[in-house]
Amino acid sequence: MREIATVVDIAATPGHVWRILTDLERYGEWNPFIREASGTVSPGGRLRLRVFPARRRPMTYRPKVRAAAPEEELRWLGRTLLPGLFTGEHRFTLTDLDGNGTRVVQSEKFTGVLVPFLRRSIAACVADFEALNRALKKRAETTAKKCAEAAGSL
């Protein structure tokens, strides 16, 4: 097993961040890593994700949603080839920073017999996760600010 994780603090509520993470159809507008996404964001639902790693060619996955707890956790499980060869459990955990924003931990746990042979590819995912985190932060903070301004003008 191998696990990687990245963290970003965002000046927006967990609800606002959650709406962005679960609005799959808009991923192409802001997400540099997962540029195409569709599916059902609920436990047992299937997603179709097209990822564009910085140092590799694009790939399409059809993971199964394992958890979708609004404002708390989004988690899916994807397999490459046959079960037991290479599995990735991707997770976004959202934590309310006492009303001062949201901490997002993006992680992935890799298991299977191919993991020892894919260490460099797995390590390269950290940069992709960090790029996604930066883009999520920018998207959430920009749209939260616009929402606040619009509410203030009513």
mmCIF file with all atom_site columns, C-alpha atoms in Angstrom:
data_model
loop_
_atom_site.group_PDB
_atom_site.id
_atom_site.type_symbol
_atom_site.label_atom_id
_atom_site.label_alt_id
_atom_site.label_comp_id
_atom_site.label_asym_id
_atom_site.label_entity_id
_atom_site.label_seq_id
_atom_site.pdbx_PDB_ins_code
_atom_site.Cartn_x
_atom_site.Cartn_y
_atom_site.Cartn_z
_atom_site.occupancy
_atom_site.B_iso_or_equiv
_atom_site.pdbx_formal_charge
_atom_site.auth_seq_id
_atom_site.auth_comp_id
_atom_site.auth_asym_id
_atom_site.auth_atom_id
_atom_site.pdbx_PDB_model_num
ATOM 1   C CA . MET A 1 1   ? 0.000   0.000  0.000   1.00 0.00 ? 1   MET A CA 1
ATOM 2   C CA . ARG A 1 2   ? 1.073   3.570  -0.685  1.00 0.00 ? 2   ARG A CA 1
ATOM 3   C CA . GLU A 1 3   ? -0.775  6.760  0.224   1.00 0.00 ? 3   GLU A CA 1
ATOM 4   C CA . ILE A 1 4   ? -0.296  10.361 -0.825  1.00 0.00 ? 4   ILE A CA 1
ATOM 5   C CA . ALA A 1 5   ? -2.065  13.438 0.562   1.00 0.00 ? 5   ALA A CA 1
ATOM 6   C CA . THR A 1 6   ? -2.168  17.180 -0.017  1.00 0.00 ? 6   THR A CA 1
ATOM 7   C CA . VAL A 1 7   ? -3.843  19.937 2.005   1.00 0.00 ? 7   VAL A CA 1
ATOM 8   C CA . VAL A 1 8   ? -5.279  23.347 1.144   1.00 0.00 ? 8   VAL A CA 1
ATOM 9   C CA . ASP A 1 9   ? -7.116  25.923 3.268   1.00 0.00 ? 9   ASP A CA 1
ATOM 10  C CA . ILE A 1 10  ? -9.863  27.782 1.421   1.00 0.00 ? 10  ILE A CA 1
ATOM 11  C CA . ALA A 1 11  ? -11.622 31.004 2.462   1.00 0.00 ? 11  ALA A CA 1
ATOM 12  C CA . ALA A 1 12  ? -15.089 29.627 1.723   1.00 0.00 ? 12  ALA A CA 1
ATOM 13  C CA . THR A 1 13  ? -17.620 27.526 3.606   1.00 0.00 ? 13  THR A CA 1
ATOM 14  C CA . PRO A 1 14  ? -17.605 23.724 3.402   1.00 0.00 ? 14  PRO A CA 1
ATOM 15  C CA . GLY A 1 15  ? -20.986 23.968 1.668   1.00 0.00 ? 15  GLY A CA 1
ATOM 16  C CA . HIS A 1 16  ? -19.585 26.212 -1.043  1.00 0.00 ? 16  HIS A CA 1
ATOM 17  C CA . VAL A 1 17  ? -16.529 23.974 -1.588  1.00 0.00 ? 17  VAL A CA 1
ATOM 18  C CA . TRP A 1 18  ? -18.782 20.896 -1.631  1.00 0.00 ? 18  TRP A CA 1
ATOM 19  C CA . ARG A 1 19  ? -20.970 22.387 -4.368  1.00 0.00 ? 19  ARG A CA 1
ATOM 20  C CA . ILE A 1 20  ? -17.900 22.972 -6.552  1.00 0.00 ? 20  ILE A CA 1
ATOM 21  C CA . LEU A 1 21  ? -16.518 19.457 -5.960  1.00 0.00 ? 21  LEU A CA 1
ATOM 22  C CA . THR A 1 22  ? -19.829 17.810 -6.799  1.00 0.00 ? 22  THR A CA 1
ATOM 23  C CA . ASP A 1 23  ? -20.643 19.966 -9.848  1.00 0.00 ? 23  ASP A CA 1
ATOM 24  C CA . LEU A 1 24  ? -18.920 17.508 -12.175 1.00 0.00 ? 24  LEU A CA 1
ATOM 25  C CA . GLU A 1 25  ? -20.135 19.106 -15.392 1.00 0.00 ? 25  GLU A CA 1
ATOM 26  C CA . ARG A 1 26  ? -18.147 22.289 -14.603 1.00 0.00 ? 26  ARG A CA 1
ATOM 27  C CA . TYR A 1 27  ? -14.803 20.595 -13.871 1.00 0.00 ? 27  TYR A CA 1
ATOM 28  C CA . GLY A 1 28  ? -13.533 21.612 -17.304 1.00 0.00 ? 28  GLY A CA 1
ATOM 29  C CA . GLU A 1 29  ? -13.944 25.290 -16.341 1.00 0.00 ? 29  GLU A CA 1
ATOM 30  C CA . TRP A 1 30  ? -11.477 25.177 -13.467 1.00 0.00 ? 30  TRP A CA 1
ATOM 31  C CA . ASN A 1 31  ? -9.899  21.763 -12.841 1.00 0.00 ? 31  ASN A CA 1
ATOM 32  C CA . PRO A 1 32  ? -6.475  21.260 -14.481 1.00 0.00 ? 32  PRO A CA 1
ATOM 33  C CA . PHE A 1 33  ? -6.218  17.597 -13.454 1.00 0.00 ? 33  PHE A CA 1
ATOM 34  C CA . ILE A 1 34  ? -9.739  16.158 -13.858 1.00 0.00 ? 34  ILE A CA 1
ATOM 35  C CA . ARG A 1 35  ? -10.922 18.117 -16.877 1.00 0.00 ? 35  ARG A CA 1
ATOM 36  C CA . GLU A 1 36  ? -13.904 15.955 -17.771 1.00 0.00 ? 36  GLU A CA 1
ATOM 37  C CA . ALA A 1 37  ? -16.278 14.448 -15.227 1.00 0.00 ? 37  ALA A CA 1
ATOM 38  C CA . SER A 1 38  ? -19.786 13.071 -15.171 1.00 0.00 ? 38  SER A CA 1
ATOM 39  C CA . GLY A 1 39  ? -21.850 10.591 -13.225 1.00 0.00 ? 39  GLY A CA 1
ATOM 40  C CA . THR A 1 40  ? -23.812 10.243 -10.027 1.00 0.00 ? 40  THR A CA 1
ATOM 41  C CA . VAL A 1 41  ? -22.274 11.643 -6.845  1.00 0.00 ? 41  VAL A CA 1
ATOM 42  C CA . SER A 1 42  ? -23.900 9.325  -4.319  1.00 0.00 ? 42  SER A CA 1
ATOM 43  C CA . PRO A 1 43  ? -22.748 6.097  -2.660  1.00 0.00 ? 43  PRO A CA 1
ATOM 44  C CA . GLY A 1 44  ? -22.784 3.324  -5.226  1.00 0.00 ? 44  GLY A CA 1
ATOM 45  C CA . GLY A 1 45  ? -22.902 5.772  -8.130  1.00 0.00 ? 45  GLY A CA 1
ATOM 46  C CA . ARG A 1 46  ? -20.512 5.530  -11.060 1.00 0.00 ? 46  ARG A CA 1
ATOM 47  C CA . LEU A 1 47  ? -18.355 8.386  -12.277 1.00 0.00 ? 47  LEU A CA 1
ATOM 48  C CA . ARG A 1 48  ? -16.570 8.909  -15.559 1.00 0.00 ? 48  ARG A CA 1
ATOM 49  C CA . LEU A 1 49  ? -13.386 10.896 -14.988 1.00 0.00 ? 49  LEU A CA 1
ATOM 50  C CA . ARG A 1 50  ? -10.875 11.971 -17.627 1.00 0.00 ? 50  ARG A CA 1
ATOM 51  C CA . VAL A 1 51  ? -7.623  12.902 -15.904 1.00 0.00 ? 51  VAL A CA 1
ATOM 52  C CA . PHE A 1 52  ? -4.765  14.834 -17.472 1.00 0.00 ? 52  PHE A CA 1
ATOM 53  C CA . PRO A 1 53  ? -1.618  14.134 -15.449 1.00 0.00 ? 53  PRO A CA 1
ATOM 54  C CA . ALA A 1 54  ? 1.169   16.673 -16.032 1.00 0.00 ? 54  ALA A CA 1
ATOM 55  C CA . ARG A 1 55  ? 3.774   14.090 -16.994 1.00 0.00 ? 55  ARG A CA 1
ATOM 56  C CA . ARG A 1 56  ? 1.675   11.361 -18.586 1.00 0.00 ? 56  ARG A CA 1
ATOM 57  C CA . ARG A 1 57  ? -0.985  10.984 -21.214 1.00 0.00 ? 57  ARG A CA 1
ATOM 58  C CA . PRO A 1 58  ? -4.682  11.476 -20.354 1.00 0.00 ? 58  PRO A CA 1
ATOM 59  C CA . MET A 1 59  ? -6.604  8.523  -18.944 1.00 0.00 ? 59  MET A CA 1
ATOM 60  C CA . THR A 1 60  ? -10.276 7.760  -18.390 1.00 0.00 ? 60  THR A CA 1
ATOM 61  C CA . TYR A 1 61  ? -11.515 6.057  -15.213 1.00 0.00 ? 61  TYR A CA 1
ATOM 62  C CA . ARG A 1 62  ? -14.936 4.818  -14.178 1.00 0.00 ? 62  ARG A CA 1
ATOM 63  C CA . PRO A 1 63  ? -14.686 4.718  -10.387 1.00 0.00 ? 63  PRO A CA 1
ATOM 64  C CA . LYS A 1 64  ? -17.473 3.827  -8.009  1.00 0.00 ? 64  LYS A CA 1
ATOM 65  C CA . VAL A 1 65  ? -18.484 6.378  -5.351  1.00 0.00 ? 65  VAL A CA 1
ATOM 66  C CA . ARG A 1 66  ? -17.835 4.974  -1.876  1.00 0.00 ? 66  ARG A CA 1
ATOM 67  C CA . ALA A 1 67  ? -18.890 8.015  0.178   1.00 0.00 ? 67  ALA A CA 1
ATOM 68  C CA . ALA A 1 68  ? -20.643 11.307 -0.533  1.00 0.00 ? 68  ALA A CA 1
ATOM 69  C CA . ALA A 1 69  ? -21.310 13.030 2.786   1.00 0.00 ? 69  ALA A CA 1
ATOM 70  C CA . PRO A 1 70  ? -22.265 16.637 1.973   1.00 0.00 ? 70  PRO A CA 1
ATOM 71  C CA . GLU A 1 71  ? -19.747 19.183 3.239   1.00 0.00 ? 71  GLU A CA 1
ATOM 72  C CA . GLU A 1 72  ? -17.587 16.399 4.744   1.00 0.00 ? 72  GLU A CA 1
ATOM 73  C CA . GLU A 1 73  ? -16.286 13.713 2.383   1.00 0.00 ? 73  GLU A CA 1
ATOM 74  C CA . LEU A 1 74  ? -16.264 12.622 -1.234  1.00 0.00 ? 74  LEU A CA 1
ATOM 75  C CA . ARG A 1 75  ? -14.554 9.288  -1.903  1.00 0.00 ? 75  ARG A CA 1
ATOM 76  C CA . TRP A 1 76  ? -14.370 6.985  -4.908  1.00 0.00 ? 76  TRP A CA 1
ATOM 77  C CA . LEU A 1 77  ? -12.646 3.726  -5.747  1.00 0.00 ? 77  LEU A CA 1
ATOM 78  C CA . GLY A 1 78  ? -11.086 3.080  -9.130  1.00 0.00 ? 78  GLY A CA 1
ATOM 79  C CA . ARG A 1 79  ? -9.442  -0.051 -10.466 1.00 0.00 ? 79  ARG A CA 1
ATOM 80  C CA . THR A 1 80  ? -7.060  -0.507 -13.339 1.00 0.00 ? 80  THR A CA 1
ATOM 81  C CA . LEU A 1 81  ? -7.262  -3.770 -15.204 1.00 0.00 ? 81  LEU A CA 1
ATOM 82  C CA . LEU A 1 82  ? -8.195  -6.622 -12.847 1.00 0.00 ? 82  LEU A CA 1
ATOM 83  C CA . PRO A 1 83  ? -9.040  -6.401 -9.130  1.00 0.00 ? 83  PRO A CA 1
ATOM 84  C CA . GLY A 1 84  ? -5.931  -6.811 -6.993  1.00 0.00 ? 84  GLY A CA 1
ATOM 85  C CA . LEU A 1 85  ? -3.518  -5.424 -9.576  1.00 0.00 ? 85  LEU A CA 1
ATOM 86  C CA . PHE A 1 86  ? -3.839  -1.690 -8.983  1.00 0.00 ? 86  PHE A CA 1
ATOM 87  C CA . THR A 1 87  ? -6.586  0.102  -7.055  1.00 0.00 ? 87  THR A CA 1
ATOM 88  C CA . GLY A 1 88  ? -6.828  3.742  -6.045  1.00 0.00 ? 88  GLY A CA 1
ATOM 89  C CA . GLU A 1 89  ? -9.187  5.109  -3.423  1.00 0.00 ? 89  GLU A CA 1
ATOM 90  C CA . HIS A 1 90  ? -9.403  8.879  -3.946  1.00 0.00 ? 90  HIS A CA 1
ATOM 91  C CA . ARG A 1 91  ? -10.735 11.059 -1.154  1.00 0.00 ? 91  ARG A CA 1
ATOM 92  C CA . PHE A 1 92  ? -11.603 14.685 -0.492  1.00 0.00 ? 92  PHE A CA 1
ATOM 93  C CA . THR A 1 93  ? -12.166 15.469 3.194   1.00 0.00 ? 93  THR A CA 1
ATOM 94  C CA . LEU A 1 94  ? -13.618 18.866 4.106   1.00 0.00 ? 94  LEU A CA 1
ATOM 95  C CA . THR A 1 95  ? -13.204 20.341 7.594   1.00 0.00 ? 95  THR A CA 1
ATOM 96  C CA . ASP A 1 96  ? -14.862 23.552 8.783   1.00 0.00 ? 96  ASP A CA 1
ATOM 97  C CA . LEU A 1 97  ? -12.222 25.905 10.195  1.00 0.00 ? 97  LEU A CA 1
ATOM 98  C CA . ASP A 1 98  ? -14.565 27.322 12.855  1.00 0.00 ? 98  ASP A CA 1
ATOM 99  C CA . GLY A 1 99  ? -16.351 29.543 10.369  1.00 0.00 ? 99  GLY A CA 1
ATOM 100 C CA . ASN A 1 100 ? -13.085 30.854 8.911   1.00 0.00 ? 100 ASN A CA 1
ATOM 101 C CA . GLY A 1 101 ? -13.009 28.638 5.838   1.00 0.00 ? 101 GLY A CA 1
ATOM 102 C CA . THR A 1 102 ? -12.504 25.029 4.893   1.00 0.00 ? 102 THR A CA 1
ATOM 103 C CA . ARG A 1 103 ? -9.516  22.720 5.050   1.00 0.00 ? 103 ARG A CA 1
ATOM 104 C CA . VAL A 1 104 ? -9.522  20.252 2.156   1.00 0.00 ? 104 VAL A CA 1
ATOM 105 C CA . VAL A 1 105 ? -7.375  17.141 2.368   1.00 0.00 ? 105 VAL A CA 1
ATOM 106 C CA . GLN A 1 106 ? -7.099  15.367 -0.960  1.00 0.00 ? 106 GLN A CA 1
ATOM 107 C CA . SER A 1 107 ? -5.599  11.918 -0.712  1.00 0.00 ? 107 SER A CA 1
ATOM 108 C CA . GLU A 1 108 ? -5.344  8.629  -2.505  1.00 0.00 ? 108 GLU A CA 1
ATOM 109 C CA . LYS A 1 109 ? -4.535  5.198  -1.183  1.00 0.00 ? 109 LYS A CA 1
ATOM 110 C CA . PHE A 1 110 ? -3.020  2.833  -3.716  1.00 0.00 ? 110 PHE A CA 1
ATOM 111 C CA . THR A 1 111 ? -3.110  -0.935 -3.273  1.00 0.00 ? 111 THR A CA 1
ATOM 112 C CA . GLY A 1 112 ? -2.345  -3.951 -5.423  1.00 0.00 ? 112 GLY A CA 1
ATOM 113 C CA . VAL A 1 113 ? 0.569   -5.982 -6.707  1.00 0.00 ? 113 VAL A CA 1
ATOM 114 C CA . LEU A 1 114 ? 1.611   -3.274 -9.209  1.00 0.00 ? 114 LEU A CA 1
ATOM 115 C CA . VAL A 1 115 ? 2.094   -0.546 -6.565  1.00 0.00 ? 115 VAL A CA 1
ATOM 116 C CA . PRO A 1 116 ? 5.828   -1.242 -5.994  1.00 0.00 ? 116 PRO A CA 1
ATOM 117 C CA . PHE A 1 117 ? 6.445   -0.920 -9.738  1.00 0.00 ? 117 PHE A CA 1
ATOM 118 C CA . LEU A 1 118 ? 4.526   2.371  -10.031 1.00 0.00 ? 118 LEU A CA 1
ATOM 119 C CA . ARG A 1 119 ? 6.161   4.351  -7.204  1.00 0.00 ? 119 ARG A CA 1
ATOM 120 C CA . ARG A 1 120 ? 7.414   7.133  -9.503  1.00 0.00 ? 120 ARG A CA 1
ATOM 121 C CA . SER A 1 121 ? 4.038   7.519  -11.197 1.00 0.00 ? 121 SER A CA 1
ATOM 122 C CA . ILE A 1 122 ? 2.316   7.623  -7.816  1.00 0.00 ? 122 ILE A CA 1
ATOM 123 C CA . ALA A 1 123 ? 4.792   10.201 -6.482  1.00 0.00 ? 123 ALA A CA 1
ATOM 124 C CA . ALA A 1 124 ? 4.160   12.345 -9.575  1.00 0.00 ? 124 ALA A CA 1
ATOM 125 C CA . CYS A 1 125 ? 0.475   12.502 -8.620  1.00 0.00 ? 125 CYS A CA 1
ATOM 126 C CA . VAL A 1 126 ? 1.327   14.856 -5.746  1.00 0.00 ? 126 VAL A CA 1
ATOM 127 C CA . ALA A 1 127 ? 1.999   17.719 -8.191  1.00 0.00 ? 127 ALA A CA 1
ATOM 128 C CA . ASP A 1 128 ? -1.321  17.007 -9.952  1.00 0.00 ? 128 ASP A CA 1
ATOM 129 C CA . PHE A 1 129 ? -3.187  17.026 -6.633  1.00 0.00 ? 129 PHE A CA 1
ATOM 130 C CA . GLU A 1 130 ? -1.528  20.304 -5.644  1.00 0.00 ? 130 GLU A CA 1
ATOM 131 C CA . ALA A 1 131 ? -2.525  21.866 -8.982  1.00 0.00 ? 131 ALA A CA 1
ATOM 132 C CA . LEU A 1 132 ? -6.120  20.734 -8.395  1.00 0.00 ? 132 LEU A CA 1
ATOM 133 C CA . ASN A 1 133 ? -6.004  22.161 -4.855  1.00 0.00 ? 133 ASN A CA 1
ATOM 134 C CA . ARG A 1 134 ? -4.778  25.561 -6.086  1.00 0.00 ? 134 ARG A CA 1
ATOM 135 C CA . ALA A 1 135 ? -7.471  25.649 -8.759  1.00 0.00 ? 135 ALA A CA 1
ATOM 136 C CA . LEU A 1 136 ? -10.190 24.601 -6.270  1.00 0.00 ? 136 LEU A CA 1
ATOM 137 C CA . LYS A 1 137 ? -9.056  27.330 -3.859  1.00 0.00 ? 137 LYS A CA 1
ATOM 138 C CA . LYS A 1 138 ? -9.136  29.970 -6.590  1.00 0.00 ? 138 LYS A CA 1
ATOM 139 C CA . ARG A 1 139 ? -12.532 28.833 -7.876  1.00 0.00 ? 139 ARG A CA 1
ATOM 140 C CA . ALA A 1 140 ? -14.110 28.640 -4.408  1.00 0.00 ? 140 ALA A CA 1
ATOM 141 C CA . GLU A 1 141 ? -12.726 31.942 -3.142  1.00 0.00 ? 141 GLU A CA 1
ATOM 142 C CA . THR A 1 142 ? -13.584 33.821 -6.343  1.00 0.00 ? 142 THR A CA 1
ATOM 143 C CA . THR A 1 143 ? -17.141 32.493 -6.548  1.00 0.00 ? 143 THR A CA 1
ATOM 144 C CA . ALA A 1 144 ? -17.730 32.910 -2.796  1.00 0.00 ? 144 ALA A CA 1
ATOM 145 C CA . LYS A 1 145 ? -16.684 36.555 -3.091  1.00 0.00 ? 145 LYS A CA 1
ATOM 146 C CA . LYS A 1 146 ? -19.050 37.077 -6.051  1.00 0.00 ? 146 LYS A CA 1
ATOM 147 C CA . CYS A 1 147 ? -21.914 35.472 -4.113  1.00 0.00 ? 147 CYS A CA 1
ATOM 148 C CA . ALA A 1 148 ? -21.239 37.694 -1.096  1.00 0.00 ? 148 ALA A CA 1
ATOM 149 C CA . GLU A 1 149 ? -21.143 40.811 -3.290  1.00 0.00 ? 149 GLU A CA 1
ATOM 150 C CA . ALA A 1 150 ? -24.393 39.825 -5.010  1.00 0.00 ? 150 ALA A CA 1
ATOM 151 C CA . ALA A 1 151 ? -26.079 39.210 -1.647  1.00 0.00 ? 151 ALA A CA 1
ATOM 152 C CA . GLY A 1 152 ? -24.850 42.572 -0.377  1.00 0.00 ? 152 GLY A CA 1
ATOM 153 C CA . SER A 1 153 ? -26.381 44.414 -3.335  1.00 0.00 ? 153 SER A CA 1
ATOM 154 C CA . LEU A 1 154 ? -29.896 43.053 -2.691  1.00 0.00 ? 154 LEU A CA 1
#
